[in-house]
Amino acid sequence: MTQTHFGFQTVDEHEKARRVRAVFDSVAPRYDLMNDLMSAGLHRCWKAYAVMVANPQPGQRVLDIAGGTGDLGLAIAPRVRPGGMVVHTDINLAMLREGRDRLLDHGIVLPTVVCDAEQLPFPSGHYDLVTVAFGLSNMTHTELALRDIYRILKDCGKRMVREYSHCATALRKA
Ligand SMILES: C[S@@+](CC[C@H](N)C(=O)[O-])C[C@H]1O[C@@H](n2cnc3c(N)ncnc32)[C@H](O)[C@@H]1O
């Protein structure tokens, strides 16, 4: 069996997928609040910075992978108008539902697709921009997800991955 990481633990890769699903199933209704509390609101700045760097343009096709409750979709959708589109995706239905409802509350309707980033159901060379915020570390085979991201990007397309980095060992113990 192949071992992988779940937080600071080493677990079997099937066990990781199961735990990730269970975590997001259970936190979905409280995810936004939890995110604000755990990052002291900083995730909003990190995402705003990521959108600024990704610099989406009117008319572009954008895919948000592991989009969860839709923060990036919310920020990017107005920037690709007119003529563009953001597709909001996640493997977890509960997270996507929260996101869809939240986007609707802001008057934004996005195509929403439940899918695994490791096997994206989209044609090759289709997107101008692919975004992933804090999703890659939750995936079991990140190399498969990255390979599929490159596959679906246009030749001149852009990929924006926002992720936590590792903290120093001393801090990790604390
Ligand atoms: C920490 S949340 C990030 C949500 C959102 N992008 C944000 O920044 O608030 C991680 C998300 O990754 C999703 N996820 C985990 N594994 C996935 C996979 N293999 N394919 C697609 N999404 C996945 C989870 O369901 C969860 O919604």
XYZ file of N, CA, C and O and ligand atoms in Angstrom:
723
model
N 0.843 -1.200 0.000
C 0.000 0.000 0.000
C 0.879 1.251 0.000
O 1.899 1.279 0.679
N 0.446 2.286 -0.736
C 1.248 3.505 -0.814
C 0.892 4.424 0.349
O -0.286 4.669 0.639
N 1.955 4.932 0.978
C 1.751 5.822 2.113
C 1.786 7.281 1.647
O 2.481 7.619 0.683
N 1.055 8.126 2.339
C 1.046 9.543 1.994
C 0.838 10.350 3.280
O 0.792 9.784 4.366
N 0.744 11.680 3.149
C 0.610 12.507 4.351
C -0.809 13.035 4.515
O -1.455 13.419 3.552
N -1.270 13.021 5.755
C -2.531 13.678 6.109
C -2.185 14.523 7.336
O -1.966 13.989 8.413
N -2.104 15.836 7.135
C -1.573 16.679 8.211
C -0.158 16.230 8.503
O 0.652 16.077 7.589
N 0.144 15.986 9.769
C 1.489 15.546 10.128
C 1.564 14.030 10.260
O 2.565 13.481 10.695
N 0.491 13.335 9.898
C 0.500 11.874 9.997
C 0.810 11.237 8.653
O 0.517 11.807 7.608
N 1.367 10.015 8.714
C 1.557 9.229 7.499
C 0.457 8.180 7.476
O 0.284 7.433 8.443
N -0.304 8.168 6.386
C -1.434 7.233 6.296
C -1.447 6.575 4.909
O -0.831 7.066 3.975
N -2.183 5.487 4.797
C -2.411 4.842 3.514
C -3.185 5.805 2.608
O -4.028 6.558 3.078
N -2.906 5.780 1.293
C -3.511 6.793 0.418
C -5.044 6.700 0.358
O -5.715 7.719 0.221
N -5.614 5.501 0.509
C -7.080 5.399 0.513
C -7.652 6.037 1.783
O -8.703 6.653 1.771
N -6.883 5.861 2.869
C -7.303 6.429 4.140
C -7.270 7.959 4.068
O -8.155 8.637 4.595
N -6.271 8.517 3.380
C -6.204 9.975 3.248
C -7.446 10.492 2.513
O -8.088 11.438 2.965
N -7.779 9.861 1.368
C -8.936 10.323 0.589
C -10.198 10.261 1.459
O -11.037 11.169 1.431
N -10.315 9.185 2.249
C -11.504 9.020 3.097
C -11.565 10.122 4.159
O -12.596 10.732 4.392
N -10.392 10.383 4.777
C -10.373 11.398 5.841
C -10.637 12.802 5.290
O -11.322 13.600 5.915
N -10.051 13.100 4.116
C -10.270 14.427 3.522
C -11.756 14.616 3.241
O -12.344 15.660 3.556
N -12.374 13.580 2.683
C -13.807 13.674 2.370
C -14.610 13.896 3.667
O -15.481 14.760 3.732
N -14.269 13.120 4.707
C -15.008 13.225 5.971
C -14.841 14.615 6.582
O -15.811 15.209 7.085
N -13.622 15.150 6.527
C -13.378 16.478 7.110
C -14.255 17.511 6.416
O -14.984 18.267 7.067
N -14.226 17.531 5.069
C -14.965 18.597 4.377
C -16.475 18.351 4.383
O -17.242 19.321 4.366
N -16.904 17.089 4.464
C -18.346 16.822 4.646
C -18.820 17.453 5.949
O -19.884 18.052 6.018
N -17.995 17.288 6.994
C -18.469 17.738 8.303
C -18.290 19.248 8.501
O -19.090 19.866 9.192
N -17.267 19.850 7.886
C -17.057 21.287 8.163
C -17.759 22.215 7.171
O -17.818 23.425 7.405
N -18.280 21.654 6.059
C -18.794 22.508 4.977
C -19.649 23.695 5.455
O -19.384 24.834 5.067
N -20.657 23.476 6.325
C -21.502 24.617 6.698
C -20.755 25.673 7.519
O -21.182 26.817 7.593
N -19.651 25.276 8.163
C -18.912 26.222 9.021
C -17.560 26.576 8.438
O -16.746 27.231 9.083
N -17.293 26.125 7.197
C -15.948 26.267 6.628
C -15.480 27.728 6.579
O -14.344 28.046 6.958
N -16.349 28.628 6.136
C -15.918 30.028 5.968
C -15.552 30.661 7.312
O -14.537 31.352 7.421
N -16.373 30.386 8.317
C -16.095 30.921 9.646
C -14.777 30.343 10.172
O -13.913 31.052 10.698
N -14.634 29.018 10.003
C -13.429 28.331 10.476
C -12.178 28.896 9.796
O -11.149 29.125 10.413
N -12.306 29.147 8.499
C -11.184 29.682 7.724
C -10.771 31.053 8.256
O -9.583 31.349 8.403
N -11.768 31.888 8.547
C -11.468 33.220 9.085
C -10.793 33.115 10.456
O -9.824 33.807 10.732
N -11.316 32.206 11.297
C -10.764 32.091 12.652
C -9.347 31.517 12.618
O -8.443 32.029 13.266
N -9.159 30.465 11.807
C -7.859 29.779 11.811
C -6.753 30.590 11.154
O -5.580 30.416 11.478
N -7.121 31.468 10.221
C -6.071 32.266 9.566
C -6.112 33.712 10.051
O -5.406 34.562 9.516
N -6.949 33.979 11.061
C -7.154 35.351 11.540
C -7.528 36.269 10.376
O -7.091 37.428 10.295
N -8.307 35.728 9.453
C -8.783 36.517 8.313
C -7.765 36.660 7.189
O -8.063 37.202 6.121
N -6.540 36.161 7.429
C -5.471 36.381 6.438
C -5.723 35.690 5.107
O -5.206 36.120 4.077
N -6.530 34.600 5.126
C -6.759 33.891 3.859
C -7.383 34.825 2.829
O -7.178 34.670 1.632
N -8.113 35.836 3.315
C -8.730 36.802 2.377
C -7.652 37.599 1.646
O -7.766 37.859 0.452
N -6.609 37.978 2.389
C -5.503 38.745 1.756
C -4.746 37.840 0.793
O -4.383 38.254 -0.314
N -4.472 36.593 1.224
C -3.714 35.678 0.355
C -4.482 35.448 -0.947
O -3.894 35.413 -2.026
N -5.797 35.302 -0.841
C -6.590 35.049 -2.051
C -6.654 36.309 -2.923
O -6.559 36.218 -4.148
N -6.789 37.465 -2.292
C -6.822 38.712 -3.080
C -5.501 38.870 -3.829
O -5.478 39.261 -5.001
N -4.408 38.535 -3.160
C -3.098 38.632 -3.806
C -3.004 37.646 -4.980
O -2.535 37.994 -6.064
N -3.503 36.426 -4.747
C -3.463 35.399 -5.803
C -4.255 35.850 -7.025
O -3.806 35.684 -8.166
N -5.410 36.462 -6.803
C -6.235 36.922 -7.935
C -5.518 38.063 -8.656
O -5.503 38.127 -9.889
N -4.872 38.927 -7.883
C -4.140 40.037 -8.510
C -3.021 39.494 -9.412
O -2.847 39.924 -10.546
N -2.286 38.483 -8.912
C -1.187 37.914 -9.696
C -1.734 37.154 -10.912
O -1.192 37.255 -12.020
N -2.827 36.414 -10.720
C -3.404 35.643 -11.835
C -3.943 36.585 -12.910
O -3.958 36.254 -14.096
N -4.410 37.768 -12.476
C -4.829 38.826 -13.399
C -5.807 38.353 -14.487
O -5.520 38.491 -15.684
N -6.957 37.794 -14.072
C -7.930 37.329 -15.076
C -8.471 38.485 -15.913
O -8.630 39.599 -15.391
N -8.736 38.200 -17.168
C -9.132 39.245 -18.117
C -10.524 38.967 -18.693
O -10.929 37.800 -18.798
N -11.231 40.032 -19.127
C -12.542 39.822 -19.755
C -12.436 38.815 -20.893
O -11.455 38.821 -21.645
N -13.424 37.937 -20.969
C -13.481 36.964 -22.067
C -12.750 35.653 -21.766
O -12.870 34.700 -22.541
N -12.016 35.597 -20.646
C -11.238 34.368 -20.394
C -12.087 33.239 -19.808
O -13.058 33.480 -19.089
N -11.639 32.016 -20.105
C -12.247 30.822 -19.508
C -11.374 30.411 -18.324
O -10.178 30.146 -18.511
N -11.998 30.323 -17.157
C -11.247 30.025 -15.933
C -11.841 28.785 -15.264
O -13.066 28.633 -15.199
N -10.970 27.915 -14.775
C -11.430 26.750 -14.008
C -10.885 26.880 -12.596
O -9.663 26.999 -12.402
N -11.778 26.871 -11.602
C -11.330 26.881 -10.207
C -11.474 25.462 -9.668
O -12.574 24.935 -9.537
N -10.324 24.860 -9.361
C -10.284 23.475 -8.865
C -10.292 23.495 -7.336
O -9.675 24.383 -6.732
N -10.956 22.512 -6.732
C -11.063 22.447 -5.269
C -11.619 23.786 -4.766
O -11.155 24.331 -3.769
N -12.594 24.291 -5.484
C -13.096 25.652 -5.259
C -13.879 25.824 -3.972
O -14.142 26.956 -3.555
N -14.272 24.715 -3.340
C -14.941 24.791 -2.033
C -16.094 25.772 -2.018
O -16.990 25.728 -2.869
N -16.057 26.681 -1.063
C -17.189 27.594 -0.869
C -17.125 28.822 -1.780
O -17.858 29.792 -1.573
N -16.224 28.799 -2.764
C -16.329 29.739 -3.878
C -15.649 31.089 -3.750
O -15.961 32.002 -4.523
N -14.700 31.237 -2.825
C -14.043 32.550 -2.678
C -13.422 33.033 -3.993
O -13.574 34.192 -4.372
N -12.683 32.137 -4.667
C -12.004 32.584 -5.899
C -13.021 32.841 -7.007
O -12.889 33.817 -7.759
N -14.036 31.985 -7.105
C -15.073 32.185 -8.122
C -15.725 33.553 -7.955
O -15.939 34.289 -8.924
N -15.988 33.888 -6.689
C -16.622 35.166 -6.368
C -15.740 36.343 -6.802
O -16.223 37.344 -7.338
N -14.442 36.196 -6.578
C -13.527 37.302 -6.916
C -13.247 37.376 -8.415
O -13.063 38.469 -8.956
N -13.209 36.217 -9.078
C -12.774 36.209 -10.484
C -13.931 36.455 -11.456
O -13.748 37.100 -12.496
N -15.132 35.947 -11.120
C -16.261 36.031 -12.075
C -16.484 37.454 -12.623
O -16.605 37.625 -13.839
N -16.498 38.504 -11.764
C -16.747 39.844 -12.329
C -15.616 40.305 -13.255
O -15.841 41.106 -14.145
N -14.416 39.774 -13.050
C -13.265 40.223 -13.852
C -13.230 39.623 -15.255
O -12.515 40.128 -16.111
N -13.903 38.497 -15.466
C -13.854 37.887 -16.799
C -15.055 38.314 -17.660
O -15.178 37.887 -18.806
N -15.918 39.151 -17.078
C -17.026 39.677 -17.862
C -16.545 40.834 -18.728
O -15.689 41.596 -18.255
N -17.066 41.055 -19.910
C -18.064 40.214 -20.568
C -17.394 39.088 -21.352
O -16.220 39.182 -21.719
N -18.177 38.053 -21.551
C -17.749 37.003 -22.472
C -16.973 35.862 -21.845
O -16.783 34.832 -22.478
N -16.495 36.036 -20.608
C -15.724 34.966 -19.974
C -16.581 34.136 -19.040
O -17.776 34.377 -18.895
N -15.942 33.180 -18.381
C -16.708 32.283 -17.521
C -15.773 31.618 -16.510
O -14.626 31.291 -16.843
N -16.255 31.434 -15.287
C -15.515 30.667 -14.284
C -16.300 29.389 -14.015
O -17.507 29.453 -13.765
N -15.623 28.254 -14.075
C -16.275 26.985 -13.722
C -15.813 26.620 -12.313
O -14.609 26.553 -12.039
N -16.778 26.417 -11.443
C -16.515 26.178 -10.018
C -16.564 24.670 -9.774
O -17.600 24.039 -9.995
N -15.459 24.073 -9.351
C -15.424 22.613 -9.193
C -14.848 22.201 -7.834
O -14.071 22.935 -7.224
N -15.234 21.031 -7.406
C -14.690 20.443 -6.174
C -15.094 18.964 -6.171
O -16.078 18.591 -6.817
N -14.349 18.160 -5.421
C -14.710 16.741 -5.325
C -15.839 16.546 -4.307
O -16.507 15.517 -4.302
N -16.038 17.568 -3.467
C -16.960 17.411 -2.346
C -18.267 18.173 -2.590
O -18.284 19.403 -2.686
N -19.355 17.431 -2.648
C -20.660 18.029 -2.963
C -21.106 19.020 -1.884
O -21.663 20.084 -2.191
N -20.838 18.684 -0.618
C -21.282 19.568 0.475
C -20.595 20.932 0.360
O -21.237 21.986 0.530
N -19.303 20.939 0.050
C -18.576 22.209 -0.095
C -19.113 22.994 -1.300
O -19.312 24.206 -1.233
N -19.327 22.277 -2.401
C -19.825 22.951 -3.608
C -21.202 23.568 -3.374
O -21.488 24.654 -3.861
N -22.043 22.848 -2.637
C -23.389 23.378 -2.360
C -23.312 24.676 -1.571
O -24.019 25.637 -1.854
N -22.446 24.677 -0.531
C -22.267 25.907 0.249
C -21.814 27.034 -0.662
O -22.303 28.162 -0.583
N -20.846 26.701 -1.537
C -20.308 27.710 -2.454
C -21.366 28.215 -3.414
O -21.507 29.429 -3.619
N -22.118 27.298 -3.983
C -23.149 27.701 -4.949
C -24.161 28.638 -4.282
O -24.518 29.679 -4.830
N -24.613 28.292 -3.061
C -25.593 29.124 -2.370
C -25.012 30.509 -2.077
O -25.692 31.527 -2.208
N -23.744 30.506 -1.686
C -23.096 31.782 -1.361
C -22.962 32.659 -2.604
O -23.214 33.864 -2.570
N -22.552 32.031 -3.716
C -22.433 32.787 -4.976
C -23.798 33.336 -5.386
O -23.915 34.496 -5.811
N -24.839 32.506 -5.229
C -26.189 32.972 -5.580
C -26.588 34.175 -4.727
O -27.198 35.120 -5.218
N -26.205 34.148 -3.440
C -26.507 35.289 -2.568
C -25.858 36.568 -3.082
O -26.309 37.670 -2.790
N -24.754 36.411 -3.824
C -24.077 37.582 -4.413
C -24.541 37.830 -5.851
O -23.924 38.613 -6.573
N -25.564 37.094 -6.274
C -26.104 37.298 -7.621
C -25.232 36.705 -8.713
O -25.300 37.117 -9.869
N -24.390 35.731 -8.333
C -23.494 35.126 -9.326
C -23.870 33.661 -9.526
O -23.941 32.891 -8.560
N -24.109 33.297 -10.786
C -24.423 31.894 -11.107
C -23.262 31.352 -11.932
O -22.973 31.873 -13.010
N -22.589 30.330 -11.401
C -21.467 29.741 -12.138
C -21.783 28.288 -12.460
O -22.451 27.615 -11.676
N -21.286 27.790 -13.611
C -21.391 26.347 -13.839
C -20.617 25.641 -12.727
O -19.505 26.051 -12.393
N -21.228 24.635 -12.145
C -20.653 23.963 -10.977
C -20.514 22.475 -11.282
O -21.487 21.848 -11.701
N -19.325 21.923 -11.083
C -19.082 20.525 -11.462
C -18.408 19.785 -10.301
O -17.385 20.245 -9.784
N -18.998 18.663 -9.906
C -18.341 17.805 -8.921
C -17.319 16.970 -9.682
O -17.690 16.202 -10.579
N -16.047 17.145 -9.368
C -15.047 16.322 -10.063
C -13.762 16.225 -9.256
O -13.463 17.065 -8.416
N -13.037 15.156 -9.553
C -11.756 14.891 -8.913
C -10.665 15.563 -9.739
O -10.545 15.313 -10.942
N -9.862 16.410 -9.077
C -8.805 17.144 -9.787
C -7.778 16.191 -10.412
O -7.040 16.588 -11.304
N -7.760 14.962 -9.925
C -6.776 14.012 -10.468
C -7.233 13.420 -11.797
O -6.451 12.783 -12.496
N -8.504 13.613 -12.147
C -9.026 13.145 -13.451
C -10.038 14.174 -13.933
O -11.245 13.948 -13.851
N -9.573 15.301 -14.408
C -10.481 16.391 -14.763
C -11.280 16.069 -16.023
O -10.690 15.699 -17.052
N -12.598 16.242 -15.971
C -13.445 15.875 -17.118
C -13.599 17.028 -18.114
O -14.712 17.398 -18.476
N -12.461 17.632 -18.512
C -12.500 18.773 -19.430
C -11.545 18.526 -20.595
O -10.533 17.828 -20.426
N -11.847 19.139 -21.749
C -10.996 18.896 -22.915
C -9.616 19.542 -22.768
O -9.441 20.486 -21.997
N -8.666 19.046 -23.524
C -7.300 19.580 -23.479
C -7.262 20.973 -24.104
O -8.041 21.274 -25.023
N -6.365 21.804 -23.609
C -6.139 23.126 -24.191
C -7.350 24.031 -24.161
O -7.557 24.821 -25.085
N -8.153 23.952 -23.102
C -9.453 24.637 -23.081
C -9.458 25.919 -22.239
O -10.235 26.820 -22.504
N -8.620 25.993 -21.220
C -8.729 27.098 -20.257
C -7.574 28.104 -20.359
O -6.426 27.726 -20.585
N -7.917 29.378 -20.133
C -6.901 30.434 -20.089
C -6.222 30.472 -18.728
O -5.061 30.849 -18.612
N -6.999 30.107 -17.704
C -6.476 30.197 -16.332
C -7.071 29.066 -15.501
O -8.277 28.815 -15.565
N -6.204 28.376 -14.744
C -6.675 27.359 -13.798
C -6.179 27.770 -12.415
O -4.991 28.067 -12.238
N -7.089 27.818 -11.459
C -6.709 28.227 -10.099
C -6.976 27.083 -9.108
O -7.933 26.318 -9.268
N -6.116 27.003 -8.093
C -6.326 26.059 -6.973
C -5.862 26.772 -5.712
O -4.679 27.093 -5.587
N -6.767 27.013 -4.782
C -6.365 27.651 -3.523
C -6.508 26.647 -2.393
O -7.612 26.158 -2.128
N -5.419 26.335 -1.762
C -5.381 25.462 -0.588
C -6.066 24.112 -0.854
O -6.703 23.552 0.040
N -5.932 23.631 -2.079
C -6.564 22.359 -2.435
C -5.546 21.269 -2.700
O -5.786 20.095 -2.382
N -4.402 21.653 -3.242
C -3.446 20.638 -3.702
C -2.994 19.705 -2.568
O -2.886 18.499 -2.749
N -2.767 20.277 -1.391
C -2.255 19.457 -0.279
C -3.305 18.462 0.216
O -2.975 17.514 0.925
N -4.574 18.680 -0.157
C -5.629 17.732 0.237
C -5.753 16.573 -0.737
O -6.480 15.621 -0.479
N -5.079 16.682 -1.870
C -5.206 15.627 -2.886
C -4.234 14.496 -2.597
O -3.195 14.711 -1.978
N -4.585 13.316 -3.069
C -3.745 12.156 -2.783
C -2.568 12.093 -3.748
O -1.444 11.851 -3.345
N -2.836 12.327 -5.041
C -1.762 12.263 -6.046
C -1.631 13.645 -6.683
O -2.232 13.899 -7.732
N -0.870 14.505 -6.056
C -0.764 15.883 -6.573
C -0.153 15.894 -7.974
O -0.488 16.755 -8.785
N 0.723 14.919 -8.248
C 1.379 14.917 -9.573
C 0.340 14.666 -10.674
O 0.433 15.235 -11.760
N -0.694 13.851 -10.371
C -1.745 13.606 -11.372
C -2.564 14.880 -11.590
O -2.924 15.221 -12.717
N -2.846 15.578 -10.493
C -3.628 16.815 -10.602
C -2.837 17.849 -11.408
O -3.395 18.494 -12.307
N -1.553 17.991 -11.117
C -0.746 18.994 -11.840
C -0.659 18.632 -13.317
O -0.739 19.502 -14.184
N -0.520 17.348 -13.607
C -0.433 16.924 -15.009
C -1.731 17.263 -15.753
O -1.706 17.763 -16.875
N -2.866 17.036 -15.083
C -4.143 17.312 -15.744
C -4.376 18.817 -15.890
O -5.001 19.257 -16.853
N -3.867 19.581 -14.932
C -3.993 21.044 -15.050
C -3.265 21.511 -16.308
O -3.789 22.303 -17.098
N -2.054 21.017 -16.519
C -1.306 21.408 -17.724
C -2.024 20.942 -18.989
O -2.023 21.628 -19.992
N -2.647 19.786 -18.916
C -3.338 19.261 -20.097
C -4.483 20.178 -20.532
O -4.639 20.460 -21.719
N -5.267 20.663 -19.556
C -6.464 21.435 -19.934
C -6.170 22.909 -20.201
O -7.018 23.631 -20.704
N -4.939 23.353 -19.852
C -4.584 24.756 -20.112
C -4.263 24.968 -21.583
O -3.667 24.106 -22.234
N -4.631 26.159 -22.095
C -4.181 26.536 -23.431
C -2.657 26.704 -23.395
O -2.072 26.892 -22.317
N -2.036 26.734 -24.559
C -0.571 26.863 -24.614
C -0.079 28.091 -23.842
O 0.932 28.041 -23.158
N -0.826 29.178 -23.980
C -0.385 30.414 -23.302
C -1.149 30.597 -21.982
O -1.179 31.692 -21.426
N -1.780 29.520 -21.496
C -2.604 29.616 -20.283
C -1.760 29.772 -19.030
O -0.550 29.575 -19.030
N -2.447 30.132 -17.941
C -1.769 30.405 -16.679
C -2.336 29.517 -15.566
O -3.547 29.293 -15.530
N -1.456 29.065 -14.687
C -1.896 28.241 -13.558
C -1.554 29.007 -12.287
O -0.452 29.536 -12.151
N -2.508 29.104 -11.372
C -2.234 29.794 -10.116
C -2.541 28.829 -8.978
O -3.684 28.428 -8.780
N -1.509 28.408 -8.256
C -1.698 27.489 -7.128
C -1.314 28.215 -5.855
O -0.204 28.731 -5.729
N -2.260 28.268 -4.946
C -2.032 28.898 -3.643
C -1.972 27.761 -2.633
O -2.878 26.940 -2.562
N -0.907 27.684 -1.841
C -0.809 26.552 -0.917
C -0.029 26.951 0.322
O 0.769 27.895 0.277
N -0.267 26.247 1.414
C 0.529 26.459 2.621
C 1.900 25.850 2.395
O 2.028 24.831 1.709
N 2.930 26.425 3.004
C 4.241 25.787 2.930
C 4.499 25.118 4.280
O 3.706 25.247 5.211
N 5.638 24.409 4.368
C 5.944 23.718 5.621
C 6.537 24.696 6.618
O 7.327 25.563 6.259
N 6.170 24.536 7.882
C 6.792 25.397 8.885
C 8.002 24.669 9.476
O 8.174 23.467 9.287
N 8.832 25.424 10.167
C 10.054 24.857 10.742
C 9.684 23.734 11.703
O 8.629 23.761 12.341
N 10.588 22.746 11.826
C 10.296 21.570 12.649
C 9.962 21.966 14.093
O 9.033 21.424 14.682
N 10.685 22.948 14.630
C 10.440 23.359 16.015
C 9.025 23.894 16.167
O 8.301 23.551 17.111
N 8.591 24.696 15.193
C 7.225 25.260 15.242
C 6.188 24.166 15.091
O 5.138 24.171 15.707
N 6.528 23.190 14.223
C 5.579 22.115 13.948
C 5.271 21.354 15.241
O 4.132 21.033 15.533
N 6.342 21.102 16.047
C 6.131 20.370 17.305
C 5.236 21.179 18.230
O 4.354 20.654 18.884
N 5.475 22.493 18.226
C 4.675 23.368 19.118
C 3.226 23.371 18.670
O 2.316 23.434 19.479
C -9.040 23.830 2.255
S -10.387 23.621 1.110
C -10.099 24.986 0.007
C -11.378 25.526 -0.557
C -11.229 26.842 -1.336
N -10.386 26.669 -2.503
C -10.672 27.932 -0.451
O -9.530 28.344 -0.672
O -11.373 28.351 0.476
C -9.810 22.232 0.162
C -10.820 21.735 -0.855
O -10.178 20.747 -1.667
C -11.169 19.816 -2.048
N -10.518 18.599 -2.562
C -9.822 17.674 -1.876
N -9.392 16.699 -2.697
C -9.815 17.024 -3.948
C -9.688 16.426 -5.220
N -9.009 15.277 -5.394
N -10.260 17.027 -6.290
C -10.942 18.199 -6.138
N -11.106 18.820 -4.945
C -10.537 18.249 -3.870
C -11.954 19.621 -0.751
O -13.200 19.007 -0.973
C -12.040 21.063 -0.249
O -13.210 21.704 -0.691
